[in-house]
PDB file of C-alpha atoms in Angstrom:
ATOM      1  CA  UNK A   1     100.207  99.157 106.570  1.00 91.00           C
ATOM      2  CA  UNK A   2     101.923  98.281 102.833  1.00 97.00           C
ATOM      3  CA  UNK A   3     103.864  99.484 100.824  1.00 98.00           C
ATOM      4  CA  UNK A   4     102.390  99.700  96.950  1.00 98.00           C
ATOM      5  CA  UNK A   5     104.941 100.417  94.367  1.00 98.00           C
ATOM      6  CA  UNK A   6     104.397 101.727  90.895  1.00 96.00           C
ATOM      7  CA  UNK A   7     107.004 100.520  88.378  1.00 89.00           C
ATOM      8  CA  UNK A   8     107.777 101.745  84.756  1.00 87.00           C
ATOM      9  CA  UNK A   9     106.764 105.247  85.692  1.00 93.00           C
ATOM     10  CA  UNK A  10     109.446 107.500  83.623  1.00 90.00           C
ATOM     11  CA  UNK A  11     109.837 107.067  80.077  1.00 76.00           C
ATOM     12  CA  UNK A  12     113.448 107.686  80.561  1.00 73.00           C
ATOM     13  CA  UNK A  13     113.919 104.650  83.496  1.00 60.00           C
ATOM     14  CA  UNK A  14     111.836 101.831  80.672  1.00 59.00           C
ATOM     15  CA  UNK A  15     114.597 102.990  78.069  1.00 67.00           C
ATOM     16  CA  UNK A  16     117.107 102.319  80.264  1.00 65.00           C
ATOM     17  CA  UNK A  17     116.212  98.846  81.305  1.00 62.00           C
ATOM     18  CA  UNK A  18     115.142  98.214  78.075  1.00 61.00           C
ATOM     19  CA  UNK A  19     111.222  96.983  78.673  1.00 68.00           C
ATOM     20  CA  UNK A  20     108.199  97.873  77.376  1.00 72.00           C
ATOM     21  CA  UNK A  21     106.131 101.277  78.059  1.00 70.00           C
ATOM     22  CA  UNK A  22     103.277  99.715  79.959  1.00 74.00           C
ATOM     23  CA  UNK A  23      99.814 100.903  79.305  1.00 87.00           C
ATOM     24  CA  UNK A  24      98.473 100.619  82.607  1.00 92.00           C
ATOM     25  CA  UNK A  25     100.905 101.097  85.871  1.00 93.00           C
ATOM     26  CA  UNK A  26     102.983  98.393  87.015  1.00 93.00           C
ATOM     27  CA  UNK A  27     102.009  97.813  90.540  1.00 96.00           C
ATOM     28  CA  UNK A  28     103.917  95.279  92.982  1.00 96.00           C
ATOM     29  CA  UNK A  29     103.940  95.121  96.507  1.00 97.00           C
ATOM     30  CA  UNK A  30     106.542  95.152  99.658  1.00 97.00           C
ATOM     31  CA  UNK A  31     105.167  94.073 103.222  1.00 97.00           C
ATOM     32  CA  UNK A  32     106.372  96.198 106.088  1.00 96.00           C
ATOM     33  CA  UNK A  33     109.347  94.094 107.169  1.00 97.00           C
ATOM     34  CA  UNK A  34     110.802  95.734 103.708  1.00 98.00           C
ATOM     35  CA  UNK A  35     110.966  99.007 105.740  1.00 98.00           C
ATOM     36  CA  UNK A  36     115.031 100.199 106.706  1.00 98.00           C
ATOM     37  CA  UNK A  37     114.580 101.134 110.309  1.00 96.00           C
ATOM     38  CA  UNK A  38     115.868 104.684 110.772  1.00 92.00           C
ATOM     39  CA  UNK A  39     119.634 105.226 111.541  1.00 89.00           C
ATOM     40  CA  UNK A  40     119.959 101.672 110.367  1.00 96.00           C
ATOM     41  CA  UNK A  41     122.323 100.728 107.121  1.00 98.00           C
ATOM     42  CA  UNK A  42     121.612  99.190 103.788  1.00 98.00           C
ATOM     43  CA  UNK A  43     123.444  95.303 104.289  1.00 98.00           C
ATOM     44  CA  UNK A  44     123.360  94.153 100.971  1.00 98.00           C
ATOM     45  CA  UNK A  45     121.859  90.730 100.978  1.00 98.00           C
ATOM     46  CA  UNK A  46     123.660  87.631 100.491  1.00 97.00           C
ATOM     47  CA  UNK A  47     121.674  86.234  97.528  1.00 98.00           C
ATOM     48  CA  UNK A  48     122.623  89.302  95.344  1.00 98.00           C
ATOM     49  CA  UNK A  49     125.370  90.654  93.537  1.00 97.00           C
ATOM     50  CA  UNK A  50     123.749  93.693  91.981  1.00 98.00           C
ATOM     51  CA  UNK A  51     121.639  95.385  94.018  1.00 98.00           C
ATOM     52  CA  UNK A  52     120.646  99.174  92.406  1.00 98.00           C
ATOM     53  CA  UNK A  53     119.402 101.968  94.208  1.00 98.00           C
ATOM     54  CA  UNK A  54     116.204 103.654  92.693  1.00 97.00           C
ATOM     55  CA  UNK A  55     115.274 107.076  94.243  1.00 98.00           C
ATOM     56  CA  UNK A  56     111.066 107.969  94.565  1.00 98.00           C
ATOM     57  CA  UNK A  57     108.536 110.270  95.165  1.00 98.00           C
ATOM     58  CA  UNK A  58     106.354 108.837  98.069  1.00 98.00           C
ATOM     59  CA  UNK A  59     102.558 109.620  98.892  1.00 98.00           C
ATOM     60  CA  UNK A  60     101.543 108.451 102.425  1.00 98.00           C
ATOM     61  CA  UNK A  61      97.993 107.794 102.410  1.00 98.00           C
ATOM     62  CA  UNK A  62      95.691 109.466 105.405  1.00 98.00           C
ATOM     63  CA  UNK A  63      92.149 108.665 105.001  1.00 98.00           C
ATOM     64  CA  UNK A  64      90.964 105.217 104.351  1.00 98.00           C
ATOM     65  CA  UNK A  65      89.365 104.723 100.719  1.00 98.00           C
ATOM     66  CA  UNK A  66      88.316 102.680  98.135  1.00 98.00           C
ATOM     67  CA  UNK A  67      87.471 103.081  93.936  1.00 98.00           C
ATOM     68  CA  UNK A  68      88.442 106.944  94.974  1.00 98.00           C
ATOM     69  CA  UNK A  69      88.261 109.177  91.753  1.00 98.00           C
ATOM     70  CA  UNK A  70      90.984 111.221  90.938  1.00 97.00           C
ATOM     71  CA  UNK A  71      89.369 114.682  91.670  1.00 98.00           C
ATOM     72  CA  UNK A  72      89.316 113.568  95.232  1.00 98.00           C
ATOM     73  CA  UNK A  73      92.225 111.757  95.178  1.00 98.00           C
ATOM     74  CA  UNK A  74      94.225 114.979  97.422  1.00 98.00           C
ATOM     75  CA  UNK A  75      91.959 114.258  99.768  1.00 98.00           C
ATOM     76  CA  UNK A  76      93.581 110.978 100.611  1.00 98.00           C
ATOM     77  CA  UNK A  77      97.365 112.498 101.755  1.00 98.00           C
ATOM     78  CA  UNK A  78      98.898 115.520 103.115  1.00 98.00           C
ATOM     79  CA  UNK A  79     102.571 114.511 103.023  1.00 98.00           C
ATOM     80  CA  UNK A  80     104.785 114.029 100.105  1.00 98.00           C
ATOM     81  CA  UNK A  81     108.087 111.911 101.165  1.00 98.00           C
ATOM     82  CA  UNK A  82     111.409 110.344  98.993  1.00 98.00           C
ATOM     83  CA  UNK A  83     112.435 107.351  99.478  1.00 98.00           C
ATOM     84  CA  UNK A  84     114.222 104.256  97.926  1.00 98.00           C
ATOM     85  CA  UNK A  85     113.121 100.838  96.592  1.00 98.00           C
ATOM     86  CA  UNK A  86     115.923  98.672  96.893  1.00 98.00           C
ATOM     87  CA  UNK A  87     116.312  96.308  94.090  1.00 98.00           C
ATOM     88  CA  UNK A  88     118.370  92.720  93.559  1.00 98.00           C
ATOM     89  CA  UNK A  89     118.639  93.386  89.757  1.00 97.00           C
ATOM     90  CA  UNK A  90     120.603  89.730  89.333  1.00 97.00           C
ATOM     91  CA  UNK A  91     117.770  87.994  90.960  1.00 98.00           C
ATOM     92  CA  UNK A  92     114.678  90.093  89.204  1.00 96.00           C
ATOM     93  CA  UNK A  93     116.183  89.180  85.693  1.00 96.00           C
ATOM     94  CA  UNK A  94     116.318  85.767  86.695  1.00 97.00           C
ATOM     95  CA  UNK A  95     112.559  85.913  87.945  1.00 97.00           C
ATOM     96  CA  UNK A  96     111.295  87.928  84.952  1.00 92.00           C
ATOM     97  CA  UNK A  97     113.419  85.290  82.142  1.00 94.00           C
ATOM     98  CA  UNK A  98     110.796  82.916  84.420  1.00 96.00           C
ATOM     99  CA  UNK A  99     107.937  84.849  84.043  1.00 95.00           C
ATOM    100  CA  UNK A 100     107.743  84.862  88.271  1.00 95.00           C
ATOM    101  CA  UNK A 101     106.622  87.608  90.485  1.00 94.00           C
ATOM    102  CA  UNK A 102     109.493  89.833  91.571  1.00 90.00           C
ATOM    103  CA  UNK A 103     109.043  89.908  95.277  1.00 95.00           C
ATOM    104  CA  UNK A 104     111.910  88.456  96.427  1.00 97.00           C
ATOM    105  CA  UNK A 105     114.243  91.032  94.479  1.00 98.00           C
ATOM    106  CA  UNK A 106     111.907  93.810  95.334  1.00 97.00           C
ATOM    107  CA  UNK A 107     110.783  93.048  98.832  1.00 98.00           C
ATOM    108  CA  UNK A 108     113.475  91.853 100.768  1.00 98.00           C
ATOM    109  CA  UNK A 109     114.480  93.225 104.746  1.00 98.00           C
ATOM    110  CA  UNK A 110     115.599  96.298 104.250  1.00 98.00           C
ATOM    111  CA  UNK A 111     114.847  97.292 100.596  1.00 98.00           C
ATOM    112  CA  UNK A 112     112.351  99.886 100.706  1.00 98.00           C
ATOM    113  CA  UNK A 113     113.637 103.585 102.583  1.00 98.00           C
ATOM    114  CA  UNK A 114     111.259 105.768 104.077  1.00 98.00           C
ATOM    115  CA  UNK A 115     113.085 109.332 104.320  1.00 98.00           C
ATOM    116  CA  UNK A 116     111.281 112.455 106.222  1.00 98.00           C
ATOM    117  CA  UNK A 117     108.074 113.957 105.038  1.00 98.00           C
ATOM    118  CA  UNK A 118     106.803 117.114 103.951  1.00 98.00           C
ATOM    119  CA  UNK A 119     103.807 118.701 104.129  1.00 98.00           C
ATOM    120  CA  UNK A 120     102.445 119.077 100.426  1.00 97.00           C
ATOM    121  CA  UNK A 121     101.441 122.554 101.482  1.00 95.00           C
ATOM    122  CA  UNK A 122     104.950 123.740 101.190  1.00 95.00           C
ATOM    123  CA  UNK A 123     105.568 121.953  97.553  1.00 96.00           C
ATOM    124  CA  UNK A 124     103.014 123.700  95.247  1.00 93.00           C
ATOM    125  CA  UNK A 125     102.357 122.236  92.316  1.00 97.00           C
ATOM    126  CA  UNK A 126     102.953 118.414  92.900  1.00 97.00           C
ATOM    127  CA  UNK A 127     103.426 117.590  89.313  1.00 96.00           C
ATOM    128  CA  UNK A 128     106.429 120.124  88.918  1.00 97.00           C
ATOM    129  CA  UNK A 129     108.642 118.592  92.240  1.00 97.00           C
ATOM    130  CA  UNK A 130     112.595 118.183  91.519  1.00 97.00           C
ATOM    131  CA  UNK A 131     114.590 115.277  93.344  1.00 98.00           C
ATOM    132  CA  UNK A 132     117.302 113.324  93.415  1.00 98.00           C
ATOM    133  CA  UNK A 133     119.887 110.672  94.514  1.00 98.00           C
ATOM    134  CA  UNK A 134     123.697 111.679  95.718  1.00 98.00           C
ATOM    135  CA  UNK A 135     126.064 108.652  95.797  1.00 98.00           C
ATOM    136  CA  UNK A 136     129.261 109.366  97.996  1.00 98.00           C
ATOM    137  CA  UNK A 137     128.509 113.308  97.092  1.00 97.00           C
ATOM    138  CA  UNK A 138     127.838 112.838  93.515  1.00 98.00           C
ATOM    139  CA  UNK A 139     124.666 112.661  91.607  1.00 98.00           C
ATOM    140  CA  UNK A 140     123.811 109.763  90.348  1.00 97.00           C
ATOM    141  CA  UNK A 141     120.012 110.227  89.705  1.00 97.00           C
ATOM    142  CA  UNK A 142     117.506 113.139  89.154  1.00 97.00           C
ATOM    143  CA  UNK A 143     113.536 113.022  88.122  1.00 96.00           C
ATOM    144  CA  UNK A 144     110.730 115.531  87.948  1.00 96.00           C
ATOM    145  CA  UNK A 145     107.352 114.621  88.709  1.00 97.00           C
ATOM    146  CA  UNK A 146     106.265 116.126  85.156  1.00 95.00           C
ATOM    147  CA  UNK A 147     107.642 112.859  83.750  1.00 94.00           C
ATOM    148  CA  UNK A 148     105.564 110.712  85.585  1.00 94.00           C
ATOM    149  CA  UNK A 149     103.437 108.441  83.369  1.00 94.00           C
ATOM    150  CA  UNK A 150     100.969 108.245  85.639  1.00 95.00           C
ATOM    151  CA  UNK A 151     100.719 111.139  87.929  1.00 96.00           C
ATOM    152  CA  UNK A 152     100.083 110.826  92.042  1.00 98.00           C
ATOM    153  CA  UNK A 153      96.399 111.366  91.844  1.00 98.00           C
ATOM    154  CA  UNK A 154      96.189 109.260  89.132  1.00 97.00           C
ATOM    155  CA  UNK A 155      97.637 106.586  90.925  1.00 98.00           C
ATOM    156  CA  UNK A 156      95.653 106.630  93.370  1.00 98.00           C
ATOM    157  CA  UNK A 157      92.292 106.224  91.561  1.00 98.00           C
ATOM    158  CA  UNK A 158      94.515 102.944  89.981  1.00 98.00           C
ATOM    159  CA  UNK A 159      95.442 101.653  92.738  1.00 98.00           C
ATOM    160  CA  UNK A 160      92.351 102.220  95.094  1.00 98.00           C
ATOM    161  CA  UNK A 161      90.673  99.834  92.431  1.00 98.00           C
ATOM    162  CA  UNK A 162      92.440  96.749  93.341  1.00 98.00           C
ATOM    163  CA  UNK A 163      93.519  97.726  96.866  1.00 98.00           C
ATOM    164  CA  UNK A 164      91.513  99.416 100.005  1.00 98.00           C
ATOM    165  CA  UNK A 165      93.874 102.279 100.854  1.00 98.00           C
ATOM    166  CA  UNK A 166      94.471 102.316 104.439  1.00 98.00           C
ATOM    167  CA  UNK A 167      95.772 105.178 106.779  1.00 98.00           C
ATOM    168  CA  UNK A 168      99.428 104.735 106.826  1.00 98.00           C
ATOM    169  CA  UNK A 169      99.607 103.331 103.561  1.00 98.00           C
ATOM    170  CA  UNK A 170     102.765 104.831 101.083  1.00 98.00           C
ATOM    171  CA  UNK A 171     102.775 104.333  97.368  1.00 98.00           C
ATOM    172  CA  UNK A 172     105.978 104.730  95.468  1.00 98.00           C
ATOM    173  CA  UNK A 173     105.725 106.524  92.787  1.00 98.00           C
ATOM    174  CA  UNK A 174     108.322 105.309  90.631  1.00 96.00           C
ATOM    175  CA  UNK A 175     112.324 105.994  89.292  1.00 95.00           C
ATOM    176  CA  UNK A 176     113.566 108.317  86.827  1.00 95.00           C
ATOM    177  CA  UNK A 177     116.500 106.829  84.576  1.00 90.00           C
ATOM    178  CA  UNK A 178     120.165 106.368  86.558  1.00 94.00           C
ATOM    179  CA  UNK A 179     119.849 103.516  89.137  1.00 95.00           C
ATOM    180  CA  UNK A 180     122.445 101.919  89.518  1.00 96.00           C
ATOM    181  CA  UNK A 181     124.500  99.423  91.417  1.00 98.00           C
ATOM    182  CA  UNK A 182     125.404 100.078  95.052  1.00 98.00           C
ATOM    183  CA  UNK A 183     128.843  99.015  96.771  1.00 98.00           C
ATOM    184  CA  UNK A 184     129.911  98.490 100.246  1.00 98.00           C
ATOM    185  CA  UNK A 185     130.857 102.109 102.285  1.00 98.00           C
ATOM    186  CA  UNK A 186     128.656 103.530  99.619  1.00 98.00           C
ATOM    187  CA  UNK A 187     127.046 106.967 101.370  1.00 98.00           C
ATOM    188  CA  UNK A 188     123.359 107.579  99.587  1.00 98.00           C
ATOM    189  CA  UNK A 189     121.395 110.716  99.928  1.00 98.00           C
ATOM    190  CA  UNK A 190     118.526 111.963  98.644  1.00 98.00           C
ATOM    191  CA  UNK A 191     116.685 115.313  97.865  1.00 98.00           C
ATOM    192  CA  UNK A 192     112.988 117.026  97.104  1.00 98.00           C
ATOM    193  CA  UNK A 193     114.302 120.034  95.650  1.00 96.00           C
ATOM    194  CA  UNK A 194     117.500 121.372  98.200  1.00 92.00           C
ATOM    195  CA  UNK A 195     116.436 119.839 100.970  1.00 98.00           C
ATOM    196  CA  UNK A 196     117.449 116.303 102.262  1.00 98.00           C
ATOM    197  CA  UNK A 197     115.382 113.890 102.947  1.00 98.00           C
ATOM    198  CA  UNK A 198     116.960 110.685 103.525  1.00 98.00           C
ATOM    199  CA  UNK A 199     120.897 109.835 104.237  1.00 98.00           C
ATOM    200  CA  UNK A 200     121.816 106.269 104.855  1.00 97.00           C
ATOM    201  CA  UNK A 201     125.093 104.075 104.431  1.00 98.00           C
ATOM    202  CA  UNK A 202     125.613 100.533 102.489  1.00 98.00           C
ATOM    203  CA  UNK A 203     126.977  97.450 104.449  1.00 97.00           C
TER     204      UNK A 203
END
């Protein structure tokens, strides 16, 4: 399986890091050695100072497909998860001055968490879905699928055109504005609407 992620998704989150609004989606990749295991912690890696946290909507794929078009795009998942892509922001500024891919700040051990899942039947309208990020029991980021650039189905007809979409595929969707850098002891947890989906701890 991979992981596809979708960068520059929320108006809000390209303001903040001060880049450009992209006019197609930003997509990278993470292999599945990225993945945190469950009950494991975050260790921040050695070869980073600033590593930020950057809570997303996640879309694990069910059917394989290819060039899918985006009425039939719900066809391809059931499950709507929240997750975090880990990021070495030092390192990724020091790639993109270079003009080099940003894999190694992006898809290091450990930098992309996988919370629980939830059917999509119980979320309604997909494009109207509240979450967010707690940091030691304060919020530190919230988002709305409404601000999506790109919404899921419409990722999905993007991304199927470079990339066969296997079953157990996930695509992350993307981070509102508010990452930000994460410390040792650090206690992160995240939510689709009141319910939480992911709590982990920072080494």
């Amino acid at each position: 399986m991979k992981l596809i992620c979708i960068g520059r998704n929320y108006t809000d989150h390209i303001k903040e890091l001060e880049n450009e609004k992209p006019t197609d989606p930003v997509v990278f990749l993470k292999p599945d050695t990225a993945i945190l295991l469950k009950k494991q912690p975050f260790f921040i890696p050695d070869f980073s100072k600033d590593v930020h946290h950057e809570v997303e909507i996640l879309v694990k794929i069910t059917k394989v497909g290819k060039y899918i078009d985006k009425k039939f795009a719900h066809k391809y998942y059931d499950e709507i998860g929240l997750g975090i892509d880990f990021t070495a922001r030092d390192l990724q500024a020091k790639l993109k001055e270079k003009g080099l891919p940003w894999e190694k700040a992006k898809a290091f051990d450990g930098a992309a968490v996988i919370g629980d899942w939830l059917p999509k039947s119980e979320l309604g309208n997909l494009d109207d879905i509240n979450f967010s990020l707690e940091k030691n029991g304060k919020v530190v980021q919230t988002g709305n699928t409404s601000h999506m650039l790109w919404k899921i189905d419409e990722l999905i007809e993007y991304v199927s055109k470079y990339f066969t979409l296997k079953i157990g595929d996930i695509i992350f969707t993307g981070t509102p504005a508010g990452v930000g850098r994460v410390n040792t002891d650090d206690k992160l947890g995240g939510f689709i609407e009141n319910k939480q989906m992911f709590s982990i701890t920072v080494k």
